Coordinates of C-alpha atoms and ligand atoms in Angstrom, one line a residue:
X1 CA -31.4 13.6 -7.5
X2 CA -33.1 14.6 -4.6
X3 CA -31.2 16.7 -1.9
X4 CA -27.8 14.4 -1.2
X5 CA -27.3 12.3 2.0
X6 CA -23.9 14.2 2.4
X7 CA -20.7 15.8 0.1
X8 CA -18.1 13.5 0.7
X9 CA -14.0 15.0 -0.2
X10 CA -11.3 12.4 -0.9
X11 CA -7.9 14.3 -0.8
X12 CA -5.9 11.9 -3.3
X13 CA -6.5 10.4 -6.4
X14 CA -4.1 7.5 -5.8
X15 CA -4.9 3.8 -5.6
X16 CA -7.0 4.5 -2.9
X17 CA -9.1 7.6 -3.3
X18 CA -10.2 6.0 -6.6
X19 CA -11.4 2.8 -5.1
X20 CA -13.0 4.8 -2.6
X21 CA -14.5 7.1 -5.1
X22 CA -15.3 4.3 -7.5
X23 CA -16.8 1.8 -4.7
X24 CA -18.6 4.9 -2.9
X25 CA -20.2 5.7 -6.5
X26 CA -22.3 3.0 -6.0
X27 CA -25.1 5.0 -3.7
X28 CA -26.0 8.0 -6.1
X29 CA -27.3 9.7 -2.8
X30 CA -23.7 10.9 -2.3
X31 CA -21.9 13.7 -3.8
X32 CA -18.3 13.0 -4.1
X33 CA -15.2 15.7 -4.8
X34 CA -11.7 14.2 -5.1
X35 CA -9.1 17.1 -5.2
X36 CA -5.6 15.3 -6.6
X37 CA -2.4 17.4 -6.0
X38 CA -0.8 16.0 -9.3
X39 CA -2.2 18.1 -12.5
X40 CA -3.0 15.1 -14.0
X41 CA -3.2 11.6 -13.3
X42 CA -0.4 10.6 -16.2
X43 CA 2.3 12.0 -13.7
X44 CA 2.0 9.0 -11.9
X45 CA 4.3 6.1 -12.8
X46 CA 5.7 2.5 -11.7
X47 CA 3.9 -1.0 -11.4
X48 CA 2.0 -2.4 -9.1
X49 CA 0.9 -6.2 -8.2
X50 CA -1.8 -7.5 -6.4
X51 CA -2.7 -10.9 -4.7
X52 CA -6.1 -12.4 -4.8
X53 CA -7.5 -10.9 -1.8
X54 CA -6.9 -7.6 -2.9
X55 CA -8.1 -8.6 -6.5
X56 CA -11.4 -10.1 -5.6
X57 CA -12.6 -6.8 -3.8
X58 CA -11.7 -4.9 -6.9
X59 CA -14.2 -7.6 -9.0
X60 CA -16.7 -6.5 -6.3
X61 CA -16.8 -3.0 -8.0
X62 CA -18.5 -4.8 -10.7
X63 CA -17.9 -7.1 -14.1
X64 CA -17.4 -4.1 -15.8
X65 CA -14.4 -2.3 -14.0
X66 CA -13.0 -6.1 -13.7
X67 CA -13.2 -6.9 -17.3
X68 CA -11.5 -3.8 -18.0
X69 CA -8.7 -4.5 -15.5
X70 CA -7.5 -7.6 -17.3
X71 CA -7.1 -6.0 -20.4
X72 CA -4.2 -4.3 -19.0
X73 CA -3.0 -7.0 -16.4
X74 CA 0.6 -9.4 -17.4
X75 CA -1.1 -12.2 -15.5
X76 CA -4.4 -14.1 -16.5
X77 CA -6.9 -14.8 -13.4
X78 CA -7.5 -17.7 -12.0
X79 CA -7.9 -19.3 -8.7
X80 CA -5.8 -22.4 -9.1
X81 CA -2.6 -22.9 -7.4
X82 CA 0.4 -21.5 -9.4
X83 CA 4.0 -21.0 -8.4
X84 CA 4.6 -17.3 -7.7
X85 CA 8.2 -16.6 -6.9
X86 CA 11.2 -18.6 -6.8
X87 CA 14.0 -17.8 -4.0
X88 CA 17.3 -18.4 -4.4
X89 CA 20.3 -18.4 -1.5
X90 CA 22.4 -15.9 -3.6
X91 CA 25.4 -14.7 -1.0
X92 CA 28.1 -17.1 -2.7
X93 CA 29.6 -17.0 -6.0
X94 CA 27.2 -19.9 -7.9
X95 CA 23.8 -19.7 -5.7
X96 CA 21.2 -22.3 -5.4
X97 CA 17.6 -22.9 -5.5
X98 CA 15.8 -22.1 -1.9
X99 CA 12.3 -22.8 -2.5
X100 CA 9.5 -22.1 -4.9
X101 CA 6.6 -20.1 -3.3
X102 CA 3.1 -21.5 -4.7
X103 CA -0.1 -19.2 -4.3
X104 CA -3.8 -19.2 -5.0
X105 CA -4.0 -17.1 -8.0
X106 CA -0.7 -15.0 -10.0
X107 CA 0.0 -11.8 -8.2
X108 CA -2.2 -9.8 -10.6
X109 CA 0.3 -6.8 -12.1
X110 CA -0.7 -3.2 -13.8
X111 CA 1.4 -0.1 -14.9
X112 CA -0.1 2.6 -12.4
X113 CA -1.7 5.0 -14.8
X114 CA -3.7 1.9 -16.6
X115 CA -4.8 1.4 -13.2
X116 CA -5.8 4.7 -12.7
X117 CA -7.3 4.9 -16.0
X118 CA -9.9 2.1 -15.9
X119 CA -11.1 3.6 -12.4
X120 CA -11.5 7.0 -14.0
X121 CA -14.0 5.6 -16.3
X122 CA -15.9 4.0 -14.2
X123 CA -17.1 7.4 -12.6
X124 CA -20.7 8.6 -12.8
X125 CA -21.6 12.4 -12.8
X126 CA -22.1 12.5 -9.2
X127 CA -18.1 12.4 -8.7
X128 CA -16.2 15.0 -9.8
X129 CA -12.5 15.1 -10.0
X130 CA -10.2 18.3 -9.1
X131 CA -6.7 18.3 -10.6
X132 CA -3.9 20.2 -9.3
X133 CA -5.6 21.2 -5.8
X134 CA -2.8 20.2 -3.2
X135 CA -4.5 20.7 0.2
X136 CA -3.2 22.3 3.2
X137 CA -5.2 22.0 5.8
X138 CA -8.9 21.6 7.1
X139 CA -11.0 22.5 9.9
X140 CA -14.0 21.2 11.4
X141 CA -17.0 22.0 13.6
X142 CA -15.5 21.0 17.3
X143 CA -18.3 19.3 18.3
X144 CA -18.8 15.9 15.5
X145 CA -22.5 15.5 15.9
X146 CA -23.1 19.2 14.8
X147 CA -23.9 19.6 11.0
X148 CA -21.9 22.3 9.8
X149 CA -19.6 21.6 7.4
X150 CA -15.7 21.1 6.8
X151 CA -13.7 23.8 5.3
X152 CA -10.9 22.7 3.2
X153 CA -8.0 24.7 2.3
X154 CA -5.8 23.9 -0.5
X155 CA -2.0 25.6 -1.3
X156 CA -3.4 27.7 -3.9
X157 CA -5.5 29.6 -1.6
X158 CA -8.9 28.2 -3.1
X159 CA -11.3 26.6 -0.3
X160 CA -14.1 24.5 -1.0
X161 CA -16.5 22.5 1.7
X162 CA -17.7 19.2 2.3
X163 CA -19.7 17.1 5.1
X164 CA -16.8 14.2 5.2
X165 CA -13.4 14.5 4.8
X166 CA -11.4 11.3 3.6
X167 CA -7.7 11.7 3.7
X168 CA -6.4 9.5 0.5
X169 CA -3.1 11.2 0.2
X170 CA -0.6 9.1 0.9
X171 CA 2.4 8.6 2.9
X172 CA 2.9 12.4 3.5
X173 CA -0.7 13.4 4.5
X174 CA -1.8 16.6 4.9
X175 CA -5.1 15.1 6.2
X176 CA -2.9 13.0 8.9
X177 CA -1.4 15.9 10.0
X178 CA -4.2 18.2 10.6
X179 CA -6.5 15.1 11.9
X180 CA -3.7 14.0 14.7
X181 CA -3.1 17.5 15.7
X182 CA -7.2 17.5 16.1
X183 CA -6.6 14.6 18.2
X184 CA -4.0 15.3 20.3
X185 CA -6.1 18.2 21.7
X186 CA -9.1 16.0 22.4
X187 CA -6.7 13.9 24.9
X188 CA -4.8 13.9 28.4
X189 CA -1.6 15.2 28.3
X190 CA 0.1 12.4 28.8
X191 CA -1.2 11.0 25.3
X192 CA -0.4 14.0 23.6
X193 CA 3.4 13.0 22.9
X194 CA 2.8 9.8 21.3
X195 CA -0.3 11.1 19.3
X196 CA 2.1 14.2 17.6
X197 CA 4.9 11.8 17.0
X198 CA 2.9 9.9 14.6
X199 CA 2.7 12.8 12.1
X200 CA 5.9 12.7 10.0
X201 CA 6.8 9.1 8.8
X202 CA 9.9 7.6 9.6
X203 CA 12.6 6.3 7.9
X204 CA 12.3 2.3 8.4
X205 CA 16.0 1.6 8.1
X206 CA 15.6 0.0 4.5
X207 CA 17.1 1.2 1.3
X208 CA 15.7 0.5 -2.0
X209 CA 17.3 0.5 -5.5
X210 CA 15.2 0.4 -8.4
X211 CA 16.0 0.6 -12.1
X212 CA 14.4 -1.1 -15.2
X213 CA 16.8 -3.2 -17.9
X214 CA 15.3 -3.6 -21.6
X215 CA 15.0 -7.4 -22.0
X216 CA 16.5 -7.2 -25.2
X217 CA 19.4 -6.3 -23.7
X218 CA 19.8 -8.8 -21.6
X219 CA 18.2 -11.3 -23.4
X220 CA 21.4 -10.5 -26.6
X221 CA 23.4 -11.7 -23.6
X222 CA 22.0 -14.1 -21.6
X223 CA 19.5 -15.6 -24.2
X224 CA 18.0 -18.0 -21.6
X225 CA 18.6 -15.9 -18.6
X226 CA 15.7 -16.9 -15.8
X227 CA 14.7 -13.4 -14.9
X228 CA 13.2 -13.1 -18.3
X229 CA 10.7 -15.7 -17.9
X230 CA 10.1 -15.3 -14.1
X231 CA 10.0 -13.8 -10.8
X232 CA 13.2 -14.4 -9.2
X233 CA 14.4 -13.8 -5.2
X234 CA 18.3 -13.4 -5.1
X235 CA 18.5 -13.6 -1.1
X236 CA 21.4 -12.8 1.3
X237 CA 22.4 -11.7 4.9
X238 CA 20.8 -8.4 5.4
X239 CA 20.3 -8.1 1.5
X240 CA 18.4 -8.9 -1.0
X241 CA 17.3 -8.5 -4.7
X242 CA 14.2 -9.4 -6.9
X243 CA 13.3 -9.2 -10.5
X244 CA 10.1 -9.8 -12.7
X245 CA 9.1 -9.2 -16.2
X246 CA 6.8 -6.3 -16.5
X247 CA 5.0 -4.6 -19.8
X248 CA 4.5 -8.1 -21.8
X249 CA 8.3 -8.8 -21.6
X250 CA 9.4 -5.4 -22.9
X251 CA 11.5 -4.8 -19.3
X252 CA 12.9 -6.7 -16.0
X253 CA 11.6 -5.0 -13.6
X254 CA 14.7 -4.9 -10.6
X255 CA 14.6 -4.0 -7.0
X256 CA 17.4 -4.9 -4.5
X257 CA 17.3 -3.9 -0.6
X258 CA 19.6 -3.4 2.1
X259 CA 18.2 -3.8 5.3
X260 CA 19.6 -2.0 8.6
X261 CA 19.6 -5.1 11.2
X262 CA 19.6 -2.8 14.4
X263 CA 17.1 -0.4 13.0
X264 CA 14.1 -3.2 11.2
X265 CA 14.2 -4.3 14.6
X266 CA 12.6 -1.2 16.4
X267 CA 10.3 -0.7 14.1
X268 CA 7.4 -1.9 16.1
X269 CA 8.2 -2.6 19.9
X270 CA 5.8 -5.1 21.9
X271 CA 3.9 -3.2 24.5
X272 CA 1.1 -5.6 26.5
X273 CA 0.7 -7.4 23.1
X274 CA 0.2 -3.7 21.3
X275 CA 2.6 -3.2 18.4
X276 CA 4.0 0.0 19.1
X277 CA 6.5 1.9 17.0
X278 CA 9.8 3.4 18.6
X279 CA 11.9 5.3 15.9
X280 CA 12.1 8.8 17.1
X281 CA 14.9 11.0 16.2
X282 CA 15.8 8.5 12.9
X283 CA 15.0 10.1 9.9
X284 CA 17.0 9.5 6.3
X285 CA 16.1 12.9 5.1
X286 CA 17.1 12.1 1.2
X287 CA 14.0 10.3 -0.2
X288 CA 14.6 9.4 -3.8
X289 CA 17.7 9.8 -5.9
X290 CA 19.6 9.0 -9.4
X291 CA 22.2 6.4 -8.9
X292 CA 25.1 5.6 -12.3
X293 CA 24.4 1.5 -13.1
X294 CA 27.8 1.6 -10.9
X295 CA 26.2 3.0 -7.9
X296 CA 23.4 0.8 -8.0
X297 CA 25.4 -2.4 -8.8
X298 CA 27.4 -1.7 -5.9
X299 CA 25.6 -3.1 -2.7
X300 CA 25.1 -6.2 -4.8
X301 CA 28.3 -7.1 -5.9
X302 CA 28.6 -10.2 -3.9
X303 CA 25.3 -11.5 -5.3
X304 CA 25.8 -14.7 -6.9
X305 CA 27.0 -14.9 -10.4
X306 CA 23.2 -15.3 -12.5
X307 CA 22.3 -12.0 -10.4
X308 CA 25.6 -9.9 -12.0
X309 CA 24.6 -11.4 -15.2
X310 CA 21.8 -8.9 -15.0
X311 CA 23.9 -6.2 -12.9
X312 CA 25.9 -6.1 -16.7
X313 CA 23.1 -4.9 -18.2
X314 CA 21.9 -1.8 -15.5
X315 CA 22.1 1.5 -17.2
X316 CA 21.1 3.7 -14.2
X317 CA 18.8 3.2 -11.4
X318 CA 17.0 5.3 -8.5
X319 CA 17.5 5.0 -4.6
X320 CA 14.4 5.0 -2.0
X321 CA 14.4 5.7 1.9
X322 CA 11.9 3.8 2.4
X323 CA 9.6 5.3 4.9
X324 CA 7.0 4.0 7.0
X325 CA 3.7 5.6 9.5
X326 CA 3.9 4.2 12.9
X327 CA 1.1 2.3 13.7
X328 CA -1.5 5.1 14.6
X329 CA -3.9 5.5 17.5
X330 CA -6.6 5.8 15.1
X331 CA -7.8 6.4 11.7
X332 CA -10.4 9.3 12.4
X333 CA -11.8 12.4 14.4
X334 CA -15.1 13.4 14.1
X335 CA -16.3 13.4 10.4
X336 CA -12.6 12.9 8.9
X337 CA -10.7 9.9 8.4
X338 CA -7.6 8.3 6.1
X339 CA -7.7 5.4 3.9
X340 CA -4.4 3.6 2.5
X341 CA -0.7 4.9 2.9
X342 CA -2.2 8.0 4.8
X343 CA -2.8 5.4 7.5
X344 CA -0.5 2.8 7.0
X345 CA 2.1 3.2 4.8
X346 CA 4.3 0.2 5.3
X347 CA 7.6 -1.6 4.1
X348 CA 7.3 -2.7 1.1
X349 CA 8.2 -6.9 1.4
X350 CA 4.8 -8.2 1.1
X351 CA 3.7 -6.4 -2.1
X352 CA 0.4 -5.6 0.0
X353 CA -0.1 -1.6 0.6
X354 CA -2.1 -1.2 -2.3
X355 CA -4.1 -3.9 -1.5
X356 CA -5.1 -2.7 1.9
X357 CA -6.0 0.7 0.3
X358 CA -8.1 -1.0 -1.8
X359 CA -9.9 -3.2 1.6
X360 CA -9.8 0.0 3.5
X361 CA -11.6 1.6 0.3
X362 CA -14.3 -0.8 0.1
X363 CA -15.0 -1.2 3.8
X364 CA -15.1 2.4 4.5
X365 CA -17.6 3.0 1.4
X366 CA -20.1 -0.2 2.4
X367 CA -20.6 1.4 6.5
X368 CA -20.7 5.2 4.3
X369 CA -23.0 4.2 1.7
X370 CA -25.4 2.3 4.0
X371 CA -29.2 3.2 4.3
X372 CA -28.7 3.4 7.9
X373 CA -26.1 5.8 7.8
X374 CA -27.0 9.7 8.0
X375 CA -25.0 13.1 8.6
X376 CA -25.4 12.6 12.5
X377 CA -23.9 9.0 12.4
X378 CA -21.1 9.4 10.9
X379 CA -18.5 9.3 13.1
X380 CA -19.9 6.1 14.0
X381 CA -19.9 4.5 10.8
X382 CA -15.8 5.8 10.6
X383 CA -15.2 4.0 14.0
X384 CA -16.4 1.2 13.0
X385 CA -14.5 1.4 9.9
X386 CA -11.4 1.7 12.3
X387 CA -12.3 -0.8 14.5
X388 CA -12.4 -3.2 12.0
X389 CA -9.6 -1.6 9.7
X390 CA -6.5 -0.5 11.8
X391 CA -5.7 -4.2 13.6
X392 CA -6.1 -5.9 10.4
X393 CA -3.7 -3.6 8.7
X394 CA -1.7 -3.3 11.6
X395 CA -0.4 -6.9 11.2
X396 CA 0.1 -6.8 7.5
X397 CA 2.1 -4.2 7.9
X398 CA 4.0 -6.8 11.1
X399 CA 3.5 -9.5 8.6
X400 CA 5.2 -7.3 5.7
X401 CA 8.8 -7.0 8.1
X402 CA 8.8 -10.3 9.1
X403 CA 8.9 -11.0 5.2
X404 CA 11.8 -8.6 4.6
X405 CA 13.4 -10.8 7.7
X406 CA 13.0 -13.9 6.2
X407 CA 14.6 -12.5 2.8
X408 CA 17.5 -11.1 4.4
X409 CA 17.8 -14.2 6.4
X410 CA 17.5 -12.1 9.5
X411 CA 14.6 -14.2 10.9
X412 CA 15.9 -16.9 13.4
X413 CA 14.4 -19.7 10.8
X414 CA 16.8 -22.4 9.2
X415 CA 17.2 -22.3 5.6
X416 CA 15.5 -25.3 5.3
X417 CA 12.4 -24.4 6.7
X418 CA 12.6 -20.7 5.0
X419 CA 9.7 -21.7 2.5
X420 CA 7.1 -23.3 4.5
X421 CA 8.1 -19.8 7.4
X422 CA 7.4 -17.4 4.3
X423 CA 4.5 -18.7 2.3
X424 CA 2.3 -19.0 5.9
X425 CA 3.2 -15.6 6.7
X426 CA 2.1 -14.6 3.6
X427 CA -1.0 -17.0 2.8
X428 CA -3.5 -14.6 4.4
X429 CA -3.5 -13.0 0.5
X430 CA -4.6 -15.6 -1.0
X431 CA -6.7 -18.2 1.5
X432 CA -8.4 -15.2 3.2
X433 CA -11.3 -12.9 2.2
X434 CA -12.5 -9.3 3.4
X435 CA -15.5 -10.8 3.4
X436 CA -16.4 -11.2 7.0
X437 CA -15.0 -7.9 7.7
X438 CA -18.1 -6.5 5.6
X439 CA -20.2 -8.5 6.7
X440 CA -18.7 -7.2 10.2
X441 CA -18.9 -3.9 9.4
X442 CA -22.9 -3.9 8.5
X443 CA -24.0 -5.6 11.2
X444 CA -22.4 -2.9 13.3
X445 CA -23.7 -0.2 11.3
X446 CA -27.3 -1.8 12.0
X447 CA -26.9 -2.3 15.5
X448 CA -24.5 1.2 16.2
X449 CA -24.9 0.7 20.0
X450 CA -22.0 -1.2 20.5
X451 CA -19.6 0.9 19.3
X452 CA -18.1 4.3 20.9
X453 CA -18.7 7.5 18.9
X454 CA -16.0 9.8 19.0
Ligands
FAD1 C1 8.4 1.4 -5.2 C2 7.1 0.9 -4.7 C3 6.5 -0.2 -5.2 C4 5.3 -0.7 -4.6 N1 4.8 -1.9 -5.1 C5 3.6 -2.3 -4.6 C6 3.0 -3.5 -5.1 O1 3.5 -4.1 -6.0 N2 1.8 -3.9 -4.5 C7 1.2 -3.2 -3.5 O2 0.1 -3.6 -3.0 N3 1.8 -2.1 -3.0 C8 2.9 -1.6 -3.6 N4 3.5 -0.5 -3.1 C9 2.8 0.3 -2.1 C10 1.7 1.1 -2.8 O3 2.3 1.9 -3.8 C11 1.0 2.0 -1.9 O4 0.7 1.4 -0.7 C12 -0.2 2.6 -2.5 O5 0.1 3.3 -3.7 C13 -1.0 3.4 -1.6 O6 -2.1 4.0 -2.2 P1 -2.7 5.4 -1.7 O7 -3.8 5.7 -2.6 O8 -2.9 5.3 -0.2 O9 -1.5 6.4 -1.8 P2 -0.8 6.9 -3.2 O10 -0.9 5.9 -4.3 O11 0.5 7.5 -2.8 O12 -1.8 8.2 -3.6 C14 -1.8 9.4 -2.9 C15 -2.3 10.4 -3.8 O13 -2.6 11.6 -3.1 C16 -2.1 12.7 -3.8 N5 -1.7 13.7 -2.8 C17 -0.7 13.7 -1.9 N6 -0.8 14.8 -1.1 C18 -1.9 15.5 -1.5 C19 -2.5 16.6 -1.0 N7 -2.0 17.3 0.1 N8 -3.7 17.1 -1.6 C20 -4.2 16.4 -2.6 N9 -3.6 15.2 -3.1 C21 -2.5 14.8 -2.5 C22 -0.9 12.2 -4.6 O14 -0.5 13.0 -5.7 C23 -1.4 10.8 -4.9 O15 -2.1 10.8 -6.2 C24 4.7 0.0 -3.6 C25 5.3 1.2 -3.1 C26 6.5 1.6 -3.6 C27 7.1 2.9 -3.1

């Protein structure tokens, strides 16, 4: 190669930082580095589905990383109409059938380190991966448009540089933290609050319970039990419980909520038509924990009767505070910016925060890896990646509690019109496209006049 158009870092290896590394792999004029915290990429665990939208910008990484990708996905591809999800009203001893939501396409599900895996191998030499390198912290030149580089510091005391920093690392940044703190001294006073307070995430008010029950077990029970065929919605006032078959059938895959009326609420206030978030001072502290099959039950136990028939057949489960990042003032400073969770982590009703990683991946690669793109326009190309990024995600993650209302029939909607509220809150992931975003996004990059360097 001849001398490299810039070192790009990604701090994370998640669902993100691959995508990133995977779709920015594509313009061999880049050197890429992604230092992972996790020693290898094994210790990562759990499912994760994906609508169309979110599917058909992975195919854009090419036939190849597609192809492999449905070896390991539960659901074929298509882009037919198919029902998705059946909801059930489930606060009364015999429950009854809500609606049926019908989508453009299955939601497309993987078991997280077969994810990982096919991105790995579909790396060229010009990205190389760092395992175990947690960083700390990073600092860079004051003034953007000078061309010294980024140091990075990492929590074994190792260092390393690069030109552009890209903060993949997920709901507890370090790259957030050391980027808003960059921030907040680039702005008046008055800012400075609001700017610091968007560092730690918050606990959204919402309590998860997870556990996974061995479909033989429940199918020795309950031979014709529904949640081994399908994905079910049990749904009740401020509650709510959902179950799919992952791994071919081996396992139901079970996830019930309680939702903290008073607290959803605040999440986001309305401030001149900005979605602001007002949740200082309430944290839940305890992030994850073990529960006993009676402990997780528990919340539940006034589910209707086909959702105990399950409950039976819990052996133990796990407890989530599920945290959230305010909506932030921005995604970058200078030559550093964050992609995914880092930016955005959001609740988790809409089954969409790996799928905006994945869009914020891709856009943020196409203004990166364009011709027109050089050392001293970069922090162009990441504001435009933030102009045309952060509202998008922004209502997602709106769209996201609005779809934990409507489950926990805390939206003011009637039952009857529940279905029709929920699938068009919801039908941006499979009628829409990131399409015109790119398109968007280049057109700006060509023309970088009308957009405000940093
Ligand atoms: C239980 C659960 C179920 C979910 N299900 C879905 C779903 O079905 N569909 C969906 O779209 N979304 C789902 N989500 C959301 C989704 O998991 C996240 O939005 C997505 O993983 C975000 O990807 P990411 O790459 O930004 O962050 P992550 O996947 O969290 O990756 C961050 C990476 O950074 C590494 N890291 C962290 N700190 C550092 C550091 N300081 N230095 C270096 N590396 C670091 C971590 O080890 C990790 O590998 C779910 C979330 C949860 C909690």
């Amino acid at each position: 190669m001849n001398s490299p158009r810039f070192r790009v870092a990604i701090c994370g290896g998640g669902v993100g930082g691959l995508t990133f590394a995977v779709a920015l792999s594509q313009y061999p004029d880049i050197i890429i580095d992604v230092y992972e915290a996790a020693r290898s990429f094994q210790e990562i665990g759990a499912g994760i589905g994906m609508f169309t939208r979110a599917f058909k910008v992975l195919q854009k990484l090419g036939a190849d990383v597609e192809q492999h990708l449905l070896q390991y996905s539960s659901s074929e591809w298509t882009e037919e109409f198919v029902s998705i999800i059946k909801s059930r009203k489930s606060d009364q001893p015999i429950g009854t059938e809500l609606f049926e939501l019908t989508a453009k396409g299955h939601l497309m599900r993987f078991h997280r380190p077969h994810f990982h895996g096919v991105l790995l191998s579909h790396l060229p030499s010009t990205c190389t991966i760092h395992n175990a390198k947690r960083l700390k912290s990073y600092t860079q030149p004051t003034d953007c448009s000078r061309n010294s580089p980024i140091a990075l510091t990492f929590t074994d005391g190792s260092t390393a540089m690069c030109d552009i920093l890209i903060g993949a690392d997920g709901i507890k940044s370090a790259v957030r933290t050391c980027m808003l703190r960059e921030l907040a001294e680039s702005v008046e006073p008055g800012e400075k609050e609001f700017i610091l307070s968007c560092i730690k995430p918050v606990w959204s008010g919402v309590t998860a319970y997870r556990a996974l029950v061995p479909a033989e077990k429940l199918r020795a029970c309950y031979p014709d039990h529904r949640a081994l065929r399908e994905h079910i919605q049990y749904m009740g006032r401020d509650i709510y419980f959902l179950t799919y078959p992952i791994s071919r059938g081996k396992y139901v895959n079970c996830v019930g909520y309680t939702l903290q009326r008073d607290l959803l609420e605040t999440i986001y206030e309305a401030d001149g038509g900005t979605p602001r978030p007002s949740f200082e001072g309430k944290t839940n502290n305890e992030w994850v924990g073990e529960l006993t099959a009676e402990q997780f039950v528990e919340p539940f136990k006034d589910l209707e009767e086909d959702a105990q028939r399950i409950f039976e057949c819990v052996e133990r489960g796990t407890i989530w505070a599920v945290h959230i990042v305010k909506i932030l003032p921005s995604t970058n400073f200078g030559r550093v910016a964050l992609l995914g969770d880092a930016a955005h982590a959001m609740l988790p009703f809409q089954g969409s925060g790996a799928g905006q990683s994945i869009e914020d991946a891709y856009l943020l690669a196409t203004v990166l890896g364009h011709k027109a793109t050089t050392l001293e326009t970069v922090p162009r190309a990441l504001a435009i990646y933030d102009k045309l990024r952060r509202p998008f995600f922004s209502d997602v993650a709106l769209r996201a509690r609005l779809t934990g209302q409507h489950c926990t029939f805390q939206a003011d909607v009637p039952l009857h019109e529940l279905g029709d509220a929920m699938s068009k809150n919801w039908e941006w992931t499979w009628l829409t496209e990131l399409d015109d975003a790119l398109e968007e996004a280049v057109k700006l990059v060509e023309d970088g006049s009308s957009v405000i360097i940093c």
